[in-house]
Amino acid sequence: MMTSFFDQFASPSFMGIPLIFIAIALPWIMFPTPPTRWLNNRLITLQTWFINRFTNQLLLPLNVGGHKWALLLTSLMMFLITTNMLGLLPYTFTPTTQLSLNMGLAVPLWLATVFIGMRNQPTVALGHLLPEGTPIPLIPVLIIIETISLFIRPLALGVRLTANLTAGHLLIQLIATAVFVLLPMMPVVAISTATVLFLLTLLEVAVAMIQAYVFVLLLSLYLQENV
């Protein structure tokens, strides 16, 4: 029984062809294309307003050098939100529950921020490994600790996104299974459990958006330290 709960996280395939590429490309296909008219419909207006607000909020703590990342970070945010939200629909697959995909997004972007810091301001970038005013006997220990914390950052990014989405999907499936089992025997308890399931689904919608925002926000904070 427990194995079937985790089957939803297996990458689907059709005739031996993995379908994860379609699941990754689908969010981009669903985005409405802005028309050439002066007046847009409500969906495009809402999408434009959301992207503008998010970009302004994201670039607020960054200097001019970090504004070059606006397109990349905004596109990543839209991709993560759409992928996480589509994964809440029935009979769908969520690519962001795969640790390999999340690490594939986190590690290169984190490395890019580190390389930018080492290229533009190597003294400041290396200075993060040793806080100012550190006693001399603690210098080797603190350098090792700060180096380890630096390399843990991409792992924390990928694991946080994977763990939150995986736990939410498992909890939804467990409660949904309990509703179907209790419905013939205890209808009142089943209805109460279904109410909890509905509230949990709303919570998971919020988690899907918040986790995408946290992923991009932490990347912007790492970029802020190196530009």
Tab-separated table of N, CA, C and O in Angstrom, residues 41-115:
chain	number	residue	atom	x	y	z
A	41	ASN	N	-6.861	41.414	-22.806
A	41	ASN	CA	-7.913	40.832	-21.990
A	41	ASN	C	-7.475	40.789	-20.522
A	41	ASN	O	-6.345	41.137	-20.179
A	42	ARG	N	-8.372	40.353	-19.664
A	42	ARG	CA	-8.105	40.415	-18.233
A	42	ARG	C	-6.986	39.465	-17.821
A	42	ARG	O	-6.217	39.767	-16.906
A	43	LEU	N	-6.905	38.301	-18.458
A	43	LEU	CA	-5.878	37.332	-18.087
A	43	LEU	C	-4.477	37.870	-18.362
A	43	LEU	O	-3.582	37.787	-17.513
A	44	ILE	N	-4.287	38.457	-19.539
A	44	ILE	CA	-2.974	39.006	-19.878
A	44	ILE	C	-2.661	40.216	-19.009
A	44	ILE	O	-1.517	40.427	-18.577
A	45	THR	N	-3.683	41.031	-18.711
A	45	THR	CA	-3.461	42.182	-17.826
A	45	THR	C	-3.049	41.737	-16.436
A	45	THR	O	-2.124	42.299	-15.837
A	46	LEU	N	-3.704	40.696	-15.909
A	46	LEU	CA	-3.335	40.164	-14.594
A	46	LEU	C	-1.941	39.566	-14.613
A	46	LEU	O	-1.153	39.768	-13.679
A	47	GLN	N	-1.617	38.846	-15.679
A	47	GLN	CA	-0.279	38.254	-15.785
A	47	GLN	C	0.792	39.335	-15.851
A	47	GLN	O	1.831	39.231	-15.176
A	48	THR	N	0.565	40.373	-16.617
A	48	THR	CA	1.536	41.460	-16.734
A	48	THR	C	1.713	42.184	-15.401
A	48	THR	O	2.837	42.516	-15.000
A	49	TRP	N	0.593	42.424	-14.707
A	49	TRP	CA	0.673	43.088	-13.401
A	49	TRP	C	1.460	42.247	-12.407
A	49	TRP	O	2.298	42.767	-11.669
A	50	PHE	N	1.208	40.946	-12.398
A	50	PHE	CA	1.910	40.055	-11.468
A	50	PHE	C	3.409	40.028	-11.761
A	50	PHE	O	4.241	40.103	-10.848
A	51	ILE	N	3.774	39.925	-13.027
A	51	ILE	CA	5.197	39.871	-13.386
A	51	ILE	C	5.889	41.186	-13.027
A	51	ILE	O	7.019	41.186	-12.504
A	52	ASN	N	5.236	42.308	-13.288
A	52	ASN	CA	5.835	43.606	-12.951
A	52	ASN	C	6.023	43.766	-11.448
A	52	ASN	O	7.077	44.222	-10.984
A	53	ARG	N	5.006	43.387	-10.662
A	53	ARG	CA	5.116	43.511	-9.212
A	53	ARG	C	6.199	42.603	-8.660
A	53	ARG	O	6.982	42.994	-7.798
A	54	PHE	N	6.244	41.380	-9.178
A	54	PHE	CA	7.260	40.449	-8.680
A	54	PHE	C	8.661	40.909	-9.054
A	54	PHE	O	9.593	40.843	-8.237
A	55	THR	N	8.840	41.379	-10.267
A	55	THR	CA	10.161	41.841	-10.698
A	55	THR	C	10.618	43.040	-9.875
A	55	THR	O	11.783	43.111	-9.458
A	56	ASN	N	9.720	43.978	-9.624
A	56	ASN	CA	10.088	45.131	-8.796
A	56	ASN	C	10.468	44.720	-7.377
A	56	ASN	O	11.439	45.225	-6.811
A	57	GLN	N	9.711	43.793	-6.813
A	57	GLN	CA	10.001	43.331	-5.456
A	57	GLN	C	11.303	42.557	-5.404
A	57	GLN	O	12.070	42.653	-4.433
A	58	LEU	N	11.584	41.785	-6.455
A	58	LEU	CA	12.784	40.955	-6.473
A	58	LEU	C	14.041	41.789	-6.652
A	58	LEU	O	15.085	41.512	-6.032
A	59	LEU	N	13.975	42.810	-7.495
A	59	LEU	CA	15.153	43.606	-7.804
A	59	LEU	C	15.356	44.763	-6.836
A	59	LEU	O	16.336	45.504	-6.968
A	60	LEU	N	14.463	44.935	-5.876
A	60	LEU	CA	14.565	46.054	-4.946
A	60	LEU	C	15.870	46.049	-4.151
A	60	LEU	O	16.536	47.082	-4.047
A	61	PRO	N	16.307	44.902	-3.579
A	61	PRO	CA	17.561	44.944	-2.807
A	61	PRO	C	18.823	44.832	-3.659
A	61	PRO	O	19.928	44.949	-3.116
A	62	LEU	N	18.686	44.592	-4.971
A	62	LEU	CA	19.853	44.395	-5.823
A	62	LEU	C	20.311	45.711	-6.420
A	62	LEU	O	19.507	46.622	-6.657
A	63	ASN	N	21.610	45.803	-6.687
A	63	ASN	CA	22.124	46.980	-7.368
A	63	ASN	C	21.938	46.825	-8.878
A	63	ASN	O	21.347	45.851	-9.349
A	64	VAL	N	22.472	47.767	-9.625
A	64	VAL	CA	22.245	47.770	-11.074
A	64	VAL	C	22.845	46.530	-11.730
A	64	VAL	O	22.286	45.989	-12.699
A	65	GLY	N	23.978	46.046	-11.210
A	65	GLY	CA	24.599	44.861	-11.803
A	65	GLY	C	23.727	43.625	-11.708
A	65	GLY	O	23.777	42.753	-12.581
A	66	GLY	N	22.926	43.529	-10.645
A	66	GLY	CA	22.058	42.367	-10.491
A	66	GLY	C	20.794	42.423	-11.321
A	66	GLY	O	20.089	41.419	-11.438
A	67	HIS	N	20.486	43.588	-11.922
A	67	HIS	CA	19.279	43.709	-12.729
A	67	HIS	C	19.390	42.924	-14.035
A	67	HIS	O	18.363	42.702	-14.693
A	68	LYS	N	20.585	42.503	-14.401
A	68	LYS	CA	20.735	41.677	-15.599
A	68	LYS	C	20.064	40.312	-15.430
A	68	LYS	O	19.774	39.637	-16.412
A	69	TRP	N	19.848	39.915	-14.186
A	69	TRP	CA	19.251	38.609	-13.894
A	69	TRP	C	17.728	38.676	-13.858
A	69	TRP	O	17.080	37.674	-13.533
A	70	ALA	N	17.135	39.820	-14.161
A	70	ALA	CA	15.683	39.980	-14.008
A	70	ALA	C	14.912	38.989	-14.869
A	70	ALA	O	13.984	38.320	-14.398
A	71	LEU	N	15.296	38.867	-16.128
A	71	LEU	CA	14.571	37.970	-17.035
A	71	LEU	C	14.703	36.521	-16.594
A	71	LEU	O	13.722	35.765	-16.594
A	72	LEU	N	15.899	36.118	-16.195
A	72	LEU	CA	16.122	34.732	-15.784
A	72	LEU	C	15.339	34.392	-14.519
A	72	LEU	O	14.652	33.361	-14.452
A	73	LEU	N	15.412	35.256	-13.503
A	73	LEU	CA	14.737	34.970	-12.241
A	73	LEU	C	13.221	35.020	-12.386
A	73	LEU	O	12.506	34.193	-11.804
A	74	THR	N	12.716	35.965	-13.175
A	74	THR	CA	11.268	36.040	-13.382
A	74	THR	C	10.765	34.825	-14.154
A	74	THR	O	9.711	34.255	-13.824
A	75	SER	N	11.498	34.406	-15.176
A	75	SER	CA	11.103	33.213	-15.935
A	75	SER	C	11.136	31.974	-15.052
A	75	SER	O	10.248	31.116	-15.136
A	76	LEU	N	12.145	31.871	-14.200
A	76	LEU	CA	12.232	30.735	-13.282
A	76	LEU	C	11.064	30.732	-12.302
A	76	LEU	O	10.494	29.671	-11.999
A	77	MET	N	10.694	31.908	-11.822
A	77	MET	CA	9.560	32.013	-10.903
A	77	MET	C	8.270	31.557	-11.585
A	77	MET	O	7.487	30.771	-11.009
A	78	MET	N	8.006	32.021	-12.780
A	78	MET	CA	6.791	31.631	-13.489
A	78	MET	C	6.783	30.135	-13.792
A	78	MET	O	5.741	29.478	-13.700
A	79	PHE	N	7.950	29.596	-14.141
A	79	PHE	CA	8.034	28.166	-14.436
A	79	PHE	C	7.727	27.332	-13.193
A	79	PHE	O	6.955	26.365	-13.240
A	80	LEU	N	8.324	27.701	-12.058
A	80	LEU	CA	8.116	26.925	-10.829
A	80	LEU	C	6.671	27.022	-10.350
A	80	LEU	O	6.079	26.016	-9.933
A	81	ILE	N	6.094	28.229	-10.390
A	81	ILE	CA	4.709	28.380	-9.942
A	81	ILE	C	3.765	27.553	-10.811
A	81	ILE	O	2.912	26.812	-10.308
A	82	THR	N	3.918	27.656	-12.122
A	82	THR	CA	3.015	26.942	-13.021
A	82	THR	C	3.183	25.434	-12.882
A	82	THR	O	2.200	24.690	-12.838
A	83	THR	N	4.423	24.961	-12.780
A	83	THR	CA	4.663	23.526	-12.633
A	83	THR	C	4.106	23.006	-11.319
A	83	THR	O	3.480	21.934	-11.272
A	84	ASN	N	4.314	23.747	-10.240
A	84	ASN	CA	3.791	23.311	-8.941
A	84	ASN	C	2.268	23.302	-8.923
A	84	ASN	O	1.649	22.402	-8.350
A	85	MET	N	1.654	24.308	-9.542
A	85	MET	CA	0.200	24.385	-9.536
A	85	MET	C	-0.429	23.297	-10.417
A	85	MET	O	-1.440	22.698	-10.041
A	86	LEU	N	0.161	23.036	-11.576
A	86	LEU	CA	-0.369	21.981	-12.440
A	86	LEU	C	-0.244	20.617	-11.782
A	86	LEU	O	-1.042	19.712	-12.048
A	87	GLY	N	0.757	20.448	-10.922
A	87	GLY	CA	0.930	19.171	-10.242
A	87	GLY	C	-0.154	18.866	-9.233
A	87	GLY	O	-0.282	17.724	-8.783
A	88	LEU	N	-0.961	19.855	-8.851
A	88	LEU	CA	-2.063	19.626	-7.918
A	88	LEU	C	-3.316	19.119	-8.612
A	88	LEU	O	-4.275	18.719	-7.938
A	89	LEU	N	-3.349	19.143	-9.935
A	89	LEU	CA	-4.495	18.629	-10.662
A	89	LEU	C	-4.483	17.102	-10.641
A	89	LEU	O	-3.427	16.483	-10.556
A	90	PRO	N	-5.659	16.461	-10.729
A	90	PRO	CA	-5.698	14.990	-10.739
A	90	PRO	C	-5.021	14.410	-11.978
A	90	PRO	O	-5.071	14.995	-13.061
A	91	TYR	N	-4.389	13.257	-11.785
A	91	TYR	CA	-3.761	12.503	-12.874
A	91	TYR	C	-2.692	13.324	-13.599
A	91	TYR	O	-2.565	13.271	-14.822
A	92	THR	N	-1.959	14.104	-12.847
A	92	THR	CA	-0.849	14.874	-13.416
A	92	THR	C	0.436	14.489	-12.715
A	92	THR	O	0.432	13.832	-11.665
A	93	PHE	N	1.533	14.911	-13.298
A	93	PHE	CA	2.865	14.631	-12.760
A	93	PHE	C	3.561	15.950	-12.471
A	93	PHE	O	3.510	16.873	-13.294
A	94	THR	N	4.175	16.036	-11.290
A	94	THR	CA	4.866	17.260	-10.882
A	94	THR	C	6.366	17.071	-11.045
A	94	THR	O	6.990	16.358	-10.250
A	95	PRO	N	6.991	17.683	-12.041
A	95	PRO	CA	8.435	17.508	-12.212
A	95	PRO	C	9.251	18.024	-11.038
A	95	PRO	O	10.350	17.523	-10.766
A	96	THR	N	8.740	19.031	-10.323
A	96	THR	CA	9.508	19.618	-9.230
A	96	THR	C	9.506	18.758	-7.973
A	96	THR	O	10.116	19.147	-6.975
A	97	THR	N	8.842	17.600	-7.988
A	97	THR	CA	9.008	16.647	-6.888
A	97	THR	C	10.234	15.770	-7.086
A	97	THR	O	10.549	14.968	-6.213
A	98	GLN	N	10.900	15.922	-8.229
A	98	GLN	CA	12.121	15.162	-8.503
A	98	GLN	C	13.331	15.966	-8.017
A	98	GLN	O	13.556	17.097	-8.463
A	99	LEU	N	14.093	15.376	-7.120
A	99	LEU	CA	15.260	16.072	-6.583
A	99	LEU	C	16.287	16.362	-7.669
A	99	LEU	O	16.981	17.390	-7.610
A	100	SER	N	16.383	15.489	-8.662
A	100	SER	CA	17.358	15.690	-9.730
A	100	SER	C	17.065	16.961	-10.518
A	100	SER	O	17.980	17.719	-10.864
A	101	LEU	N	15.781	17.221	-10.785
A	101	LEU	CA	15.422	18.434	-11.523
A	101	LEU	C	15.696	19.673	-10.687
A	101	LEU	O	16.259	20.662	-11.181
A	102	ASN	N	15.321	19.638	-9.411
A	102	ASN	CA	15.530	20.805	-8.557
A	102	ASN	C	17.013	21.082	-8.342
A	102	ASN	O	17.431	22.244	-8.315
A	103	MET	N	17.803	20.043	-8.194
A	103	MET	CA	19.247	20.248	-8.063
A	103	MET	C	19.840	20.730	-9.382
A	103	MET	O	20.793	21.519	-9.388
A	104	GLY	N	19.266	20.273	-10.494
A	104	GLY	CA	19.723	20.767	-11.790
A	104	GLY	C	19.435	22.245	-11.997
A	104	GLY	O	20.137	22.912	-12.774
A	105	LEU	N	18.422	22.766	-11.317
A	105	LEU	CA	18.154	24.195	-11.365
A	105	LEU	C	18.984	24.956	-10.336
A	105	LEU	O	19.463	26.066	-10.606
A	106	ALA	N	19.159	24.372	-9.144
A	106	ALA	CA	19.802	25.087	-8.041
A	106	ALA	C	21.310	25.182	-8.214
A	106	ALA	O	21.902	26.256	-8.021
A	107	VAL	N	21.957	24.082	-8.575
A	107	VAL	CA	23.431	24.057	-8.602
A	107	VAL	C	24.003	25.009	-9.659
A	107	VAL	O	24.894	25.815	-9.345
A	108	PRO	N	23.551	24.976	-10.915
A	108	PRO	CA	24.150	25.914	-11.884
A	108	PRO	C	23.918	27.383	-11.541
A	108	PRO	O	24.829	28.207	-11.703
A	109	LEU	N	22.713	27.716	-11.060
A	109	LEU	CA	22.447	29.114	-10.724
A	109	LEU	C	23.259	29.551	-9.510
A	109	LEU	O	23.761	30.689	-9.461
A	110	TRP	N	23.393	28.675	-8.527
A	110	TRP	CA	24.231	29.010	-7.370
A	110	TRP	C	25.692	29.171	-7.779
A	110	TRP	O	26.378	30.095	-7.341
A	111	LEU	N	26.182	28.266	-8.647
A	111	LEU	CA	27.557	28.378	-9.138
A	111	LEU	C	27.755	29.674	-9.907
A	111	LEU	O	28.827	30.302	-9.812
A	112	ALA	N	26.743	30.093	-10.653
A	112	ALA	CA	26.865	31.343	-11.404
A	112	ALA	C	27.034	32.524	-10.457
A	112	ALA	O	27.847	33.421	-10.714
A	113	THR	N	26.271	32.549	-9.350
A	113	THR	CA	26.429	33.647	-8.389
A	113	THR	C	27.812	33.630	-7.747
A	113	THR	O	28.413	34.687	-7.525
A	114	VAL	N	28.331	32.438	-7.459
A	114	VAL	CA	29.671	32.339	-6.855
A	114	VAL	C	30.735	32.806	-7.843
A	114	VAL	O	31.658	33.557	-7.477
A	115	PHE	N	30.630	32.379	-9.095
A	115	PHE	CA	31.623	32.784	-10.097
A	115	PHE	C	31.584	34.288	-10.347
A	115	PHE	O	32.631	34.915	-10.554
